[in-house]
Amino acid sequence: MNNTDLKTQLIADFRTAEGRMNGEAKSAVHQVRQQALERFDKLGFPTIRHEEWKYSNVKNLVNQAFDFNAVTNFSAKDLEEMPIPNLEGNILYFINGIYNTELSTIVSPMSELQILTFAEAAKTQPALVEQYFNKYSDYQDNAFTALNTAFAQNGVFVHVPDNKVVAQPIILRFISDARTLNVASQPRNLIVVGKRSEVQIAESFRSFGKNASFTNAVTEFVVGEEANVHYYKVQNESDKSYHIGTTSVLQAGKSVFTANTVTANGGFVRNNLNIKIDGEYAEANMFGLYIPNGKQHIDNHTAVDHAKPNSNSNELYKGILKGKSTGVFNGKIFVRQDAQKTNAFQSCKNVLLSEDASMNTKPQLEIWADDVKCSHGTTTGQLNDDALFYMQARGISKDSARALLTLAFAQDVIDKFEIVAIKEYLQALIEEKIYQG
Amino acid sequence: MLKISNLQAKIGEKEILKGLNLEVKAGEVHAIMGPNGAGKSTLASVLAGRDTYEVTGGEVDFEGQDLLDLAPEERAALGVFLAFQYPVEIPGVSTTNFLKTAVNEMRKYRGEEAMDAVQFLKMFKEKMKIVNIDQSLLNRSLNEGFSGGEKKRNEIFQMAVLNPKLAILDETDSGLDIDALRIVAEGVNKLKSPDNATIVITHYQRLLDFIVPDFVHVLYKGRIVKSGTKELALELEERGYDWIKEELGETV
Ligand SMILES: Nc1ncnc2c1ncn2[C@@H]1O[C@H](COP(=O)(O)OP(=O)(O)OP(=O)(O)O)[C@@H](O)[C@H]1O
Ligand SMILES: [Mg+2]
């Protein structure tokens, strides 16, 4: 199958799905879908000639066939093979994109929080969904976002009203069941957090089985004034997985949004994190960790748009690259003319554990205001020889010393996880990957 | 215990050790003095196994084993300890975690059982007293942001924990205030036994008032050019190194 074929297949799928709709085909949400499909049709999948995709070639992805509507018999028993021990909270399972009621649990009271599948919300609360849907994730120049928008159906709609501190975290587990064939899913999540409310949301991606999987995810956050949102994205997919994910965030004044993106494993990964700070005295934090090995490719594109004065953004991404893996970091900071007194810090640090691994880093700063503090720095290097020798001189073998130093390098990002079960899960995953050699 | 014969080592094209001989027996304390750049730290590093130095000749026998054949971690497991002139900062690894790993890796190498958390706690408490070091320091990332003196004290704490047969202290006294110097020296003395030996590298005779050496050597231009007893250190303190250079026939 070639580029055009996957595209043709998707467009045909869209028409079929549309044909099965009743009244919904006329809804505002569906009109957005139609426009997005048109846009996708125009854009086509990006090639490396596209500046944003220069180092991430999706050729292998678009040359494969995937079943976007795979039926699966994934069961609680299968789930036992991919435990996250001691996980508590609102846990929602999506298997090949489809919400699985039996496996899922929602514990938070309705007064704190409303969780609906995206499809349900589009039907039962069209006004609320319309108000926020696709307002912040621009698909004009991103074919994958356009594609996701066209098929927006699976995923969740989370609404936290004003003045609520949601006690239990929301954990969205997306599992690609690729045991029998190549599967694809396109989760679409919309999370609206009211004024002065607090919530923790984790997205965990996992693939299962020997075939290829493709996840094209879009998550939108609307963060109200003085709200505080912790967002975690944890990726542990197979070497045959393709993951394109976009998280778009709109922050109001005095809000705090913290994103932690950890890619423990994945074949081909592209994460876009776009934050627009549209209010004063807000704070955006972006932390990331990626550990590719073998032939894995992990690309993180982040963009923070300071549109109003007096806000801060803080970014730290760390990479540990092994084997013949490749990594990309592209960090954009925009400070608009109005956004005086902005503080924006960005740092990306990488350790290459093999001579064949490589990392591409590109900070991009566009600063239009004159009274701002911005700094950025990227480093790519090896483990410190002096430190290795010091450890060996204390009886620690070279391999252990390397692993210990590598883990220490990653630790501060892992420590930022406040959901204990997820932190412990990650810690184990990362240690395993580091000690794998 | 340690017999160094005709040791030669270079870094890049630069020869640093040029035929060095030294013998250290169990129970002894040896002091090595010598001008800056003479090769003292190089000797210490070569003994510990740093591979940036290329050994081009000579032998080092440590308790019947050819030390130069072993990896640094093997030397450590056999009981060689180097207190670094410039201890390395290791962000993200606490001293206690570091030492637990070190102790258990060495025990594994020697075929001994691993120590558990309770045993460590007890052992660390005992050893902390010896060098008067604070728990809070040990919980921090190893050497990161430690003051010069704290780093040196931490080296001796590690020595106490690892209980080496041969300890090489490279300018452990520099950067210590008078009280710390006394504490560190007392620590070293407490760890002394008829079965182990110590090599102290120093520029100052003052340290040798606390750690009394059996022998004092002068290392100059990559060789031991003069050996004596502790009186030699006093003489060096008074007269500097010129007279030694003159003895060697160099014009000063
Ligand atoms: N990595 C290196 N690269 C180049 N030259 C080196 C290196 N390490 C040591 N040297 C040189 O080797 C010589 C001996 O250095 P060494 O550190 O052993 O001296 P030292 O006797 O310990 O001096 P000090 O009293 O100042 O500590 C010096 O001239 C030094 O510059
Ligand atoms: Mg020195």
mmCIF file of C-alpha atoms in Angstrom, chain B residues 3-243:
data_model
loop_
_atom_site.group_PDB
_atom_site.id
_atom_site.type_symbol
_atom_site.label_atom_id
_atom_site.label_comp_id
_atom_site.label_asym_id
_atom_site.label_seq_id
_atom_site.Cartn_x
_atom_site.Cartn_y
_atom_site.Cartn_z
ATOM 1 C CA LYS B 3 55.539 -3.815 45.341
ATOM 2 C CA ILE B 4 55.972 -1.349 42.514
ATOM 3 C CA SER B 5 58.942 -2.014 40.257
ATOM 4 C CA ASN B 6 60.219 0.278 37.546
ATOM 5 C CA LEU B 7 56.737 1.615 36.809
ATOM 6 C CA GLN B 8 56.439 3.760 33.704
ATOM 7 C CA ALA B 9 53.305 5.474 32.499
ATOM 8 C CA LYS B 10 52.381 8.132 30.018
ATOM 9 C CA ILE B 11 49.406 10.104 28.922
ATOM 10 C CA GLY B 12 49.258 10.819 25.225
ATOM 11 C CA GLU B 13 52.890 11.382 24.325
ATOM 12 C CA LYS B 14 53.786 12.748 27.735
ATOM 13 C CA GLU B 15 55.774 10.412 29.962
ATOM 14 C CA ILE B 16 54.883 10.978 33.582
ATOM 15 C CA LEU B 17 56.098 8.004 35.587
ATOM 16 C CA LYS B 18 59.625 7.122 34.603
ATOM 17 C CA GLY B 19 60.703 4.025 36.451
ATOM 18 C CA LEU B 20 59.153 4.262 39.880
ATOM 19 C CA ASN B 21 59.952 1.841 42.682
ATOM 20 C CA LEU B 22 58.127 1.544 45.979
ATOM 21 C CA GLU B 23 57.445 -1.206 48.458
ATOM 22 C CA VAL B 24 54.776 -1.030 51.121
ATOM 23 C CA LYS B 25 54.283 -3.687 53.780
ATOM 24 C CA ALA B 26 51.205 -4.409 55.844
ATOM 25 C CA GLY B 27 50.905 -2.202 58.902
ATOM 26 C CA GLU B 28 52.973 0.610 57.398
ATOM 27 C CA VAL B 29 52.200 4.213 56.643
ATOM 28 C CA HIS B 30 54.088 5.804 53.761
ATOM 29 C CA ALA B 31 54.059 9.474 52.916
ATOM 30 C CA ILE B 32 54.756 10.681 49.396
ATOM 31 C CA MET B 33 55.709 14.288 48.916
ATOM 32 C CA GLY B 34 56.961 16.130 45.903
ATOM 33 C CA PRO B 35 56.513 19.280 43.878
ATOM 34 C CA ASN B 36 53.443 20.023 41.791
ATOM 35 C CA GLY B 37 53.310 18.054 38.625
ATOM 36 C CA ALA B 38 55.799 15.429 39.820
ATOM 37 C CA GLY B 39 53.405 12.578 39.140
ATOM 38 C CA LYS B 40 51.917 11.823 42.566
ATOM 39 C CA SER B 41 48.289 11.789 41.457
ATOM 40 C CA THR B 42 49.295 9.925 38.343
ATOM 41 C CA LEU B 43 50.789 7.188 40.491
ATOM 42 C CA ALA B 44 47.606 7.031 42.538
ATOM 43 C CA SER B 45 45.437 6.859 39.401
ATOM 44 C CA VAL B 46 47.578 4.193 37.787
ATOM 45 C CA LEU B 47 47.355 2.095 40.934
ATOM 46 C CA ALA B 48 43.577 2.506 40.960
ATOM 47 C CA GLY B 49 43.370 1.560 37.281
ATOM 48 C CA ARG B 50 42.506 4.716 35.392
ATOM 49 C CA ASP B 51 42.820 3.799 31.736
ATOM 50 C CA THR B 52 43.579 7.280 30.450
ATOM 51 C CA TYR B 53 47.142 6.544 31.562
ATOM 52 C CA GLU B 54 49.030 4.051 29.525
ATOM 53 C CA VAL B 55 51.395 1.863 31.478
ATOM 54 C CA THR B 56 54.437 1.413 29.278
ATOM 55 C CA GLY B 57 56.611 -0.619 31.589
ATOM 56 C CA GLY B 58 57.173 -2.079 35.037
ATOM 57 C CA GLU B 59 55.154 -4.173 37.417
ATOM 58 C CA VAL B 60 52.834 -3.744 40.330
ATOM 59 C CA ASP B 61 52.341 -6.664 42.632
ATOM 60 C CA PHE B 62 49.546 -6.486 45.164
ATOM 61 C CA GLU B 63 49.405 -9.420 47.524
ATOM 62 C CA GLY B 64 50.737 -11.777 44.919
ATOM 63 C CA GLN B 65 48.524 -10.513 42.092
ATOM 64 C CA ASP B 66 49.510 -8.485 39.091
ATOM 65 C CA LEU B 67 47.485 -5.373 39.789
ATOM 66 C CA LEU B 68 47.948 -3.910 36.317
ATOM 67 C CA ASP B 69 45.987 -6.804 34.831
ATOM 68 C CA LEU B 70 42.841 -6.001 36.753
ATOM 69 C CA ALA B 71 39.915 -3.690 36.104
ATOM 70 C CA PRO B 72 39.522 -0.812 38.561
ATOM 71 C CA GLU B 73 36.528 -2.451 40.214
ATOM 72 C CA GLU B 74 38.479 -5.676 40.704
ATOM 73 C CA ARG B 75 41.302 -3.788 42.359
ATOM 74 C CA ALA B 76 38.789 -2.141 44.645
ATOM 75 C CA ALA B 77 37.264 -5.484 45.534
ATOM 76 C CA LEU B 78 40.719 -6.777 46.424
ATOM 77 C CA GLY B 79 41.122 -3.889 48.829
ATOM 78 C CA VAL B 80 42.719 -0.999 46.959
ATOM 79 C CA PHE B 81 41.158 2.337 47.821
ATOM 80 C CA LEU B 82 41.931 5.748 46.411
ATOM 81 C CA ALA B 83 40.772 8.888 48.169
ATOM 82 C CA PHE B 84 40.663 11.296 45.220
ATOM 83 C CA GLN B 85 42.446 14.620 45.202
ATOM 84 C CA TYR B 86 39.381 15.938 43.384
ATOM 85 C CA PRO B 87 36.341 13.819 44.292
ATOM 86 C CA VAL B 88 33.832 13.717 41.442
ATOM 87 C CA GLU B 89 30.328 15.106 41.774
ATOM 88 C CA ILE B 90 27.651 12.595 40.852
ATOM 89 C CA PRO B 91 24.220 14.211 40.608
ATOM 90 C CA GLY B 92 21.264 11.989 41.338
ATOM 91 C CA VAL B 93 23.117 9.318 43.322
ATOM 92 C CA SER B 94 23.191 9.664 47.088
ATOM 93 C CA THR B 95 26.302 8.702 49.020
ATOM 94 C CA THR B 96 24.413 5.997 50.866
ATOM 95 C CA ASN B 97 22.999 4.450 47.718
ATOM 96 C CA PHE B 98 26.343 4.674 46.044
ATOM 97 C CA LEU B 99 28.056 2.942 48.933
ATOM 98 C CA LYS B 100 25.427 0.236 49.223
ATOM 99 C CA THR B 101 25.969 -0.589 45.573
ATOM 100 C CA ALA B 102 29.734 -0.474 45.992
ATOM 101 C CA VAL B 103 29.763 -2.696 49.089
ATOM 102 C CA ASN B 104 27.473 -5.292 47.593
ATOM 103 C CA GLU B 105 29.232 -5.401 44.250
ATOM 104 C CA MET B 106 32.531 -5.966 46.029
ATOM 105 C CA ARG B 107 30.992 -8.630 48.238
ATOM 106 C CA LYS B 108 29.606 -10.342 45.191
ATOM 107 C CA TYR B 109 33.013 -10.256 43.555
ATOM 108 C CA ARG B 110 34.518 -11.850 46.642
ATOM 109 C CA GLY B 111 31.758 -14.446 46.808
ATOM 110 C CA GLU B 112 30.220 -13.015 49.962
ATOM 111 C CA GLU B 113 26.549 -12.561 50.691
ATOM 112 C CA ALA B 114 24.905 -9.199 50.065
ATOM 113 C CA MET B 115 24.255 -6.948 53.037
ATOM 114 C CA ASP B 116 20.676 -5.928 53.721
ATOM 115 C CA ALA B 117 19.234 -2.545 54.618
ATOM 116 C CA VAL B 118 19.327 -3.159 58.360
ATOM 117 C CA GLN B 119 22.956 -4.209 58.313
ATOM 118 C CA PHE B 120 23.828 -1.151 56.265
ATOM 119 C CA LEU B 121 22.060 1.163 58.652
ATOM 120 C CA LYS B 122 24.018 -0.194 61.572
ATOM 121 C CA MET B 123 27.321 -0.124 59.737
ATOM 122 C CA PHE B 124 26.842 3.402 58.408
ATOM 123 C CA LYS B 125 26.018 4.653 61.912
ATOM 124 C CA GLU B 126 29.261 3.237 63.283
ATOM 125 C CA LYS B 127 31.383 4.599 60.486
ATOM 126 C CA MET B 128 29.768 8.012 60.581
ATOM 127 C CA LYS B 129 31.116 8.440 64.088
ATOM 128 C CA ILE B 130 34.649 7.776 62.960
ATOM 129 C CA VAL B 131 34.751 10.790 60.674
ATOM 130 C CA ASN B 132 32.052 12.777 62.412
ATOM 131 C CA ILE B 133 29.979 13.136 59.263
ATOM 132 C CA ASP B 134 26.336 14.111 59.182
ATOM 133 C CA GLN B 135 23.524 11.898 57.876
ATOM 134 C CA SER B 136 22.067 14.782 55.907
ATOM 135 C CA LEU B 137 25.257 14.977 53.851
ATOM 136 C CA LEU B 138 25.024 11.296 53.018
ATOM 137 C CA ASN B 139 21.466 11.640 51.771
ATOM 138 C CA ARG B 140 22.457 14.267 49.271
ATOM 139 C CA SER B 141 23.742 13.572 45.781
ATOM 140 C CA LEU B 142 27.301 12.361 46.037
ATOM 141 C CA ASN B 143 29.680 15.311 46.384
ATOM 142 C CA GLU B 144 27.278 17.586 44.540
ATOM 143 C CA GLY B 145 27.603 21.051 45.996
ATOM 144 C CA PHE B 146 29.720 19.719 48.875
ATOM 145 C CA SER B 147 32.324 22.122 50.194
ATOM 146 C CA GLY B 148 35.934 21.153 49.601
ATOM 147 C CA GLY B 149 36.254 19.929 53.162
ATOM 148 C CA GLU B 150 33.011 17.984 53.031
ATOM 149 C CA LYS B 151 34.192 16.156 49.948
ATOM 150 C CA LYS B 152 37.406 15.115 51.660
ATOM 151 C CA ARG B 153 35.591 13.997 54.760
ATOM 152 C CA ASN B 154 33.218 12.012 52.590
ATOM 153 C CA GLU B 155 36.180 10.256 50.983
ATOM 154 C CA ILE B 156 37.384 9.103 54.382
ATOM 155 C CA PHE B 157 33.866 8.037 55.303
ATOM 156 C CA GLN B 158 33.823 5.881 52.187
ATOM 157 C CA MET B 159 37.166 4.480 53.158
ATOM 158 C CA ALA B 160 35.785 3.592 56.577
ATOM 159 C CA VAL B 161 32.831 1.813 54.991
ATOM 160 C CA LEU B 162 34.858 -0.060 52.397
ATOM 161 C CA ASN B 163 37.589 -1.013 54.841
ATOM 162 C CA PRO B 164 40.422 -1.348 52.309
ATOM 163 C CA LYS B 165 43.729 -3.140 52.691
ATOM 164 C CA LEU B 166 45.639 -0.420 50.924
ATOM 165 C CA ALA B 167 44.404 3.145 51.138
ATOM 166 C CA ILE B 168 45.942 5.841 48.979
ATOM 167 C CA LEU B 169 45.025 9.304 50.204
ATOM 168 C CA ASP B 170 45.749 11.917 47.565
ATOM 169 C CA GLU B 171 46.024 15.299 49.274
ATOM 170 C CA THR B 172 43.133 14.527 51.546
ATOM 171 C CA ASP B 173 44.407 17.268 53.829
ATOM 172 C CA SER B 174 44.130 20.093 51.334
ATOM 173 C CA GLY B 175 41.023 22.156 51.823
ATOM 174 C CA LEU B 176 40.450 20.982 55.378
ATOM 175 C CA ASP B 177 40.256 23.384 58.271
ATOM 176 C CA ILE B 178 42.333 22.606 61.366
ATOM 177 C CA ASP B 179 39.525 20.793 63.180
ATOM 178 C CA ALA B 180 38.526 18.796 60.135
ATOM 179 C CA LEU B 181 42.138 17.890 59.533
ATOM 180 C CA ARG B 182 42.364 16.460 63.027
ATOM 181 C CA ILE B 183 39.103 14.547 62.655
ATOM 182 C CA VAL B 184 40.086 13.088 59.304
ATOM 183 C CA ALA B 185 43.544 12.156 60.567
ATOM 184 C CA GLU B 186 42.093 10.548 63.656
ATOM 185 C CA GLY B 187 39.709 8.645 61.417
ATOM 186 C CA VAL B 188 42.587 7.345 59.355
ATOM 187 C CA ASN B 189 44.441 6.341 62.508
ATOM 188 C CA LYS B 190 41.421 4.510 63.874
ATOM 189 C CA LEU B 191 41.167 2.519 60.675
ATOM 190 C CA LYS B 192 44.812 1.537 60.852
ATOM 191 C CA SER B 193 45.603 -2.070 61.630
ATOM 192 C CA PRO B 194 48.529 -4.481 61.310
ATOM 193 C CA ASP B 195 46.827 -5.896 58.219
ATOM 194 C CA ASN B 196 46.383 -2.764 56.192
ATOM 195 C CA ALA B 197 48.621 -0.053 54.851
ATOM 196 C CA THR B 198 48.269 3.596 53.946
ATOM 197 C CA ILE B 199 49.951 5.823 51.423
ATOM 198 C CA VAL B 200 49.405 9.511 52.120
ATOM 199 C CA ILE B 201 50.199 11.993 49.408
ATOM 200 C CA THR B 202 50.623 15.446 50.855
ATOM 201 C CA HIS B 203 52.380 18.754 50.522
ATOM 202 C CA TYR B 204 52.286 19.557 54.206
ATOM 203 C CA GLN B 205 54.264 18.140 57.048
ATOM 204 C CA ARG B 206 51.423 19.291 59.333
ATOM 205 C CA LEU B 207 49.310 16.256 58.360
ATOM 206 C CA LEU B 208 52.184 14.002 59.301
ATOM 207 C CA ASP B 209 52.020 15.267 62.865
ATOM 208 C CA PHE B 210 48.658 13.549 63.013
ATOM 209 C CA ILE B 211 49.253 10.579 60.733
ATOM 210 C CA VAL B 212 52.760 9.576 61.623
ATOM 211 C CA PRO B 213 54.489 7.901 58.678
ATOM 212 C CA ASP B 214 56.961 5.067 58.899
ATOM 213 C CA PHE B 215 58.560 6.253 55.672
ATOM 214 C CA VAL B 216 58.631 9.457 53.689
ATOM 215 C CA HIS B 217 59.415 9.496 49.969
ATOM 216 C CA VAL B 218 60.088 12.277 47.575
ATOM 217 C CA LEU B 219 58.552 11.838 44.144
ATOM 218 C CA TYR B 220 60.169 14.012 41.548
ATOM 219 C CA LYS B 221 59.890 13.868 37.791
ATOM 220 C CA GLY B 222 58.178 10.532 37.840
ATOM 221 C CA ARG B 223 60.495 8.691 40.198
ATOM 222 C CA ILE B 224 61.042 8.240 43.912
ATOM 223 C CA VAL B 225 64.293 10.120 44.291
ATOM 224 C CA LYS B 226 64.713 10.066 48.037
ATOM 225 C CA SER B 227 63.311 8.065 50.924
ATOM 226 C CA GLY B 228 63.652 8.512 54.628
ATOM 227 C CA THR B 229 61.796 8.638 57.910
ATOM 228 C CA LYS B 230 59.456 11.327 59.183
ATOM 229 C CA GLU B 231 62.410 13.638 59.734
ATOM 230 C CA LEU B 232 62.704 13.951 55.972
ATOM 231 C CA ALA B 233 59.305 15.604 55.893
ATOM 232 C CA LEU B 234 60.424 18.161 58.456
ATOM 233 C CA GLU B 235 63.507 18.896 56.433
ATOM 234 C CA LEU B 236 61.429 19.357 53.254
ATOM 235 C CA GLU B 237 59.117 21.692 55.097
ATOM 236 C CA GLU B 238 62.089 23.785 56.116
ATOM 237 C CA ARG B 239 64.206 23.683 52.997
ATOM 238 C CA GLY B 240 61.864 23.035 50.096
ATOM 239 C CA TYR B 241 62.902 20.825 47.191
ATOM 240 C CA ASP B 242 65.912 22.673 45.795
ATOM 241 C CA TRP B 243 68.466 20.783 47.806
#
